[in-house]
Every structure is written in C-alpha cells, then in structure tokens.
XYZ file of C-alpha atoms in Angstrom:
268
model
C 0.003 0.000 0.001
C 1.458 3.356 -1.049
C 2.178 6.039 1.516
C -0.333 8.849 1.096
C 0.377 10.953 4.201
C 3.533 12.093 6.002
C 3.635 13.569 9.513
C 6.707 15.272 10.921
C 7.592 16.722 14.297
C 9.173 20.181 14.354
C 11.799 20.802 17.058
C 14.990 18.801 16.489
C 13.333 16.959 13.607
C 12.270 19.359 10.860
C 13.764 22.336 12.746
C 17.459 22.379 13.626
C 19.071 23.739 16.820
C 18.608 27.290 15.537
C 14.890 26.564 14.963
C 15.435 26.821 11.218
C 14.542 24.428 8.401
C 17.455 22.953 6.500
C 17.141 23.697 2.762
C 17.403 20.011 1.821
C 14.467 19.203 4.103
C 12.341 21.952 2.581
C 13.160 20.710 -0.903
C 12.312 17.152 0.165
C 8.869 18.217 1.413
C 8.248 19.999 -1.878
C 9.143 16.811 -3.766
C 6.824 14.806 -1.534
C 3.904 17.169 -2.161
C 4.616 17.090 -5.902
C 4.397 13.288 -5.722
C 0.873 13.572 -4.278
C 1.685 12.820 -0.628
C -0.169 14.999 1.901
C 1.840 16.466 4.795
C 1.069 17.259 8.436
C 3.192 19.190 10.941
C 2.771 17.825 14.475
C 4.276 19.606 17.462
C 3.965 20.504 21.109
C 4.071 24.118 19.946
C 1.042 26.380 19.538
C -0.804 26.514 16.244
C 0.360 30.040 15.414
C 3.968 28.849 15.769
C 3.312 25.944 13.412
C 1.574 28.331 11.019
C 4.719 30.485 11.022
C 6.803 27.457 9.990
C 4.250 26.585 7.328
C 4.372 30.140 5.986
C 8.163 29.915 5.728
C 7.751 26.718 3.730
C 5.276 28.542 1.474
C 2.896 25.597 1.600
C -0.337 24.585 3.304
C -0.262 21.465 5.466
C -2.481 19.796 8.003
C -1.304 20.579 11.512
C -1.486 19.082 14.995
C -0.528 21.519 17.731
C 0.092 21.392 21.475
C 0.669 17.637 21.468
C -2.713 16.924 19.922
C -4.912 19.462 21.682
C -5.732 21.063 18.333
C -6.106 19.576 14.855
C -6.507 21.824 11.827
C -6.802 21.451 8.066
C -4.470 23.216 5.604
C -7.154 25.896 5.294
C -7.166 26.447 9.074
C -10.465 24.724 9.842
C -10.436 23.359 13.404
C -11.308 19.657 13.500
C -10.499 19.042 17.157
C -10.041 21.252 20.216
C -9.312 19.958 23.733
C -8.712 21.923 26.953
C -8.482 21.136 30.662
C -11.938 20.910 32.237
C -12.999 23.413 34.894
C -10.218 24.562 37.205
C -8.117 21.393 36.746
C -5.234 23.307 35.152
C -5.169 25.671 38.133
C -5.013 22.795 40.627
C -2.240 21.102 38.645
C -0.271 24.358 38.392
C -0.564 24.962 42.138
C 0.544 21.407 42.898
C 3.521 21.690 40.523
C 4.689 24.845 42.341
C 5.966 22.557 45.114
C 8.794 21.544 42.762
C 9.982 25.129 42.184
C 10.321 24.756 38.412
C 9.611 27.480 35.888
C 6.436 26.837 33.916
C 3.983 28.514 31.580
C 0.289 28.213 30.778
C -0.705 27.662 27.149
C -4.127 28.453 25.714
C -5.110 28.164 22.077
C -3.218 31.310 21.089
C -1.398 32.599 24.190
C 1.709 31.585 26.173
C 1.258 32.991 29.679
C 3.419 33.443 32.761
C 2.173 34.925 36.021
C 5.278 37.157 36.150
C 8.418 37.729 34.085
C 10.847 37.876 37.002
C 12.170 34.327 36.629
C 15.861 34.433 35.592
C 15.524 31.633 33.020
C 12.907 33.425 30.882
C 15.321 35.221 28.492
C 17.237 32.008 27.800
C 14.070 29.973 27.197
C 12.555 32.636 24.950
C 15.729 32.804 22.897
C 16.145 29.035 22.726
C 12.554 28.303 21.697
C 12.040 31.500 19.685
C 8.880 32.332 21.625
C 7.608 35.301 23.641
C 5.920 34.894 27.021
C 2.996 37.137 27.880
C 2.928 38.289 31.503
C -0.528 37.877 33.011
C -0.569 38.104 36.853
C -4.244 37.098 37.059
C -3.918 33.982 34.909
C -4.540 31.452 37.688
C -7.711 33.200 38.846
C -9.107 33.201 35.310
C -8.583 29.485 34.596
C -11.899 27.786 33.970
C -13.503 31.147 33.232
C -11.865 33.571 30.798
C -8.907 31.213 30.295
C -9.175 27.653 28.992
C -5.641 26.165 29.076
C -4.781 23.268 26.819
C -1.247 22.681 28.123
C 1.055 23.387 31.070
C 4.784 23.293 30.372
C 7.730 23.117 32.804
C 11.502 23.341 32.436
C 14.284 21.675 34.374
C 16.892 18.926 34.364
C 15.957 15.417 33.286
C 15.766 14.259 36.902
C 13.626 17.249 37.889
C 11.213 16.639 35.032
C 10.799 12.948 35.860
C 10.260 13.903 39.503
C 7.553 16.377 38.456
C 5.901 13.739 36.266
C 5.768 11.297 39.183
C 4.419 14.005 41.489
C 1.633 14.994 39.094
C 0.687 11.417 38.237
C 0.446 10.625 41.943
C -1.874 13.558 42.698
C -3.862 13.485 39.418
C -3.685 9.829 38.300
C -6.683 9.813 35.969
C -6.810 13.463 34.926
C -3.550 14.300 33.188
C -0.975 12.853 30.801
C 2.609 14.098 30.592
C 5.292 13.991 27.899
C 8.959 14.910 27.803
C 8.733 17.038 24.667
C 12.338 18.289 24.675
C 15.519 17.630 26.621
C 14.639 20.145 29.354
C 10.877 20.390 28.929
C 7.824 18.425 30.088
C 4.256 19.038 28.890
C 1.236 18.325 31.072
C -1.877 17.613 29.012
C -5.547 16.736 29.510
C -6.003 12.967 29.790
C -5.907 11.042 26.481
C -4.560 14.002 24.513
C -1.491 13.101 22.465
C -0.107 13.395 18.967
C -1.195 9.805 18.395
C -4.842 10.305 19.368
C -4.963 13.508 17.314
C -3.409 11.774 14.315
C -5.884 8.887 14.587
C -8.706 11.443 14.608
C -7.292 13.221 11.558
C -6.766 10.001 9.611
C -10.332 8.936 10.339
C -11.535 12.327 9.088
C -9.486 11.949 5.911
C -10.387 8.243 5.555
C -6.703 7.256 5.383
C -5.482 3.985 6.875
C -2.427 4.010 9.212
C -0.661 1.617 6.794
C -0.656 4.473 4.255
C 1.065 6.910 6.631
C 4.669 7.637 7.622
C 5.808 9.782 10.537
C 9.052 11.232 11.880
C 10.007 12.504 15.333
C 12.621 12.487 18.050
C 11.042 12.733 21.496
C 8.736 11.066 24.010
C 5.717 12.978 22.745
C 6.221 11.298 19.352
C 5.953 7.751 20.733
C 2.163 7.739 20.461
C 2.546 8.352 16.703
C 5.205 5.647 16.387
C 2.835 3.165 18.038
C 0.024 4.048 15.626
C 1.985 4.205 12.360
C 3.927 1.210 10.958
C 6.233 3.409 8.843
C 7.891 5.350 11.668
C 11.212 7.226 11.571
C 13.159 8.405 14.607
C 16.024 10.878 14.562
C 19.462 9.435 15.221
C 20.050 11.761 18.197
C 16.901 10.572 20.018
C 16.932 8.900 23.430
C 17.229 5.073 23.204
C 13.856 4.726 24.962
C 12.253 6.741 22.162
C 14.151 4.872 19.436
C 12.801 1.568 20.718
C 9.305 2.525 19.498
C 10.212 3.441 15.900
C 11.016 1.241 12.898
C 13.892 3.165 11.293
C 16.548 5.699 12.271
C 17.231 8.784 10.166
C 19.541 11.777 10.310
C 17.163 14.167 8.543
C 13.601 14.533 7.322
C 14.919 14.473 3.764
C 16.240 10.954 4.415
C 12.756 9.800 5.438
C 11.245 11.471 2.374
C 13.653 9.719 0.028
C 12.744 6.384 1.637
C 9.028 7.142 1.146
C 9.476 8.097 -2.510
C 11.448 4.915 -3.201
C 8.916 2.838 -1.289
C 6.047 4.267 -3.306
C 7.893 3.431 -6.539
C 8.112 -0.218 -5.513
C 4.383 -0.228 -4.784
C 3.693 0.796 -8.373
C 5.695 -2.069 -9.824
C-alpha cells in the first residue's frame, strides 16, 4: 500500500538547533507534495507557531498543535479542540509549584506566565524563539476567561521525571505528561497526544495508518510511532524513544527519500 500521508515533528526533527529548516528538508517536502503525498506538521508548539513554519515553507499542510490538543486542516479549519476541564489546570499548576520549576500556561493562542521575574525566561525565549505574555491574574481566570490546553515546565531530566511522578500521583486519571524536549515536560488533559490527534485526523481523511509515515525524536512522538507502521526516529533521540520506531534517520529528507522509493516499488 502506497504512503499517502507524512507527519513530521518540528523541534529537532524538521527544525534544527537554531529553529530553522534545513534547505534540503524543505526541498524534500516539496518533492513529496509534488508526488501527491499530503503532509502534516505535528508539534507541542502552539498553532500560530506551526503556522509560522508553514508560511516559511510557502505551503499549506495539516497541523497538529500542542501535542494533539488542536487539529486543523491546511485551510485552518479546526477539527479538534481539547482543553483542561473546569479549574483542573489551576489545581495542577498549584501542585507543581511545590517543585519550584519554571512553567507557563498555554491556551489556544497565548503563552502565559504569572510574572516575568524568573531568571531563566530570556534564555528559554531565545532558545525556543517564543515570547511569554505576562498575566498576573492567569490562575484566577482558569476555567472562566482562560481555557488552558497545556502546562509546560523546564528543568533537568531528573527534575522533570520527579515532576511527572508528582503529578501522576496527585492526578492519576486526569492528566498525561510527555517529555517534549531535553529540558521540557508538557502536562496535558487525559488522552490527549499526537497519536490520538493523528488517529482522529486519519479517520476524518479516511486514510489507513498503513498508508502513513511519521518522523520525530522525542517522548511525545511515541504515540505516533505506536500508531503508524512506517515510523522514523532521529538518530540523536533517546534510546527509549528509538525503541518505538522502525527506522533511524539523520534528517527529514532521508525519510522522504525512503518514502518516494517505497512508493515506486508499490507501483511495480
């Protein structure tokens, strides 16, 4: 069965350390589109950040943002939208404060911090190419004016795993968590992941998982690897992540070339 759909992660997969797209990867995606394969960008980032990448590529793709909280068509039509219910995000945020890690609150189109005094903010903003919005009343507005879809925290690997254990202990059936980058953990509403969002999108498009390929590098990509038989993991990924994918790659262009060759064999 030919591959009809390709899904790629952004950070450290399609985007390099400078949060830029390598020219060979952009050319590869153009070749893939020309061959009739649809493309989806899937990331823990907000939709407007993914849209910015898509604009740079000068193409329209499907997109999965905030680890699956939002699913949109190339035209920007929202197919799926998931947020924390009631004041759950507030209670999780307050519980996480015990660990003294810097975190932010993400809504559909805002990245909020209760204050900008934390010393790590400039480094994180520069590293991720994002801008935090200071909103002192954010916690009080959760469940009312604010409907968060993600909470994100930064720290060492040990600190992040400790936070995950802490949150899972206090909210065992209400939240899922993913290490989305080396120093970053995302806390999500239960059953929200890139994999569940991708399954939803494929059902909408009436495409079977056997006709899909995906590429990623982190723990939040594992749910896609488990859904899709043609899975590619970046060579720099953690061994625990690699264990869930079928093939290792050094670039998105390498995965694209494999897909194009695979589709040729299907025509023979």
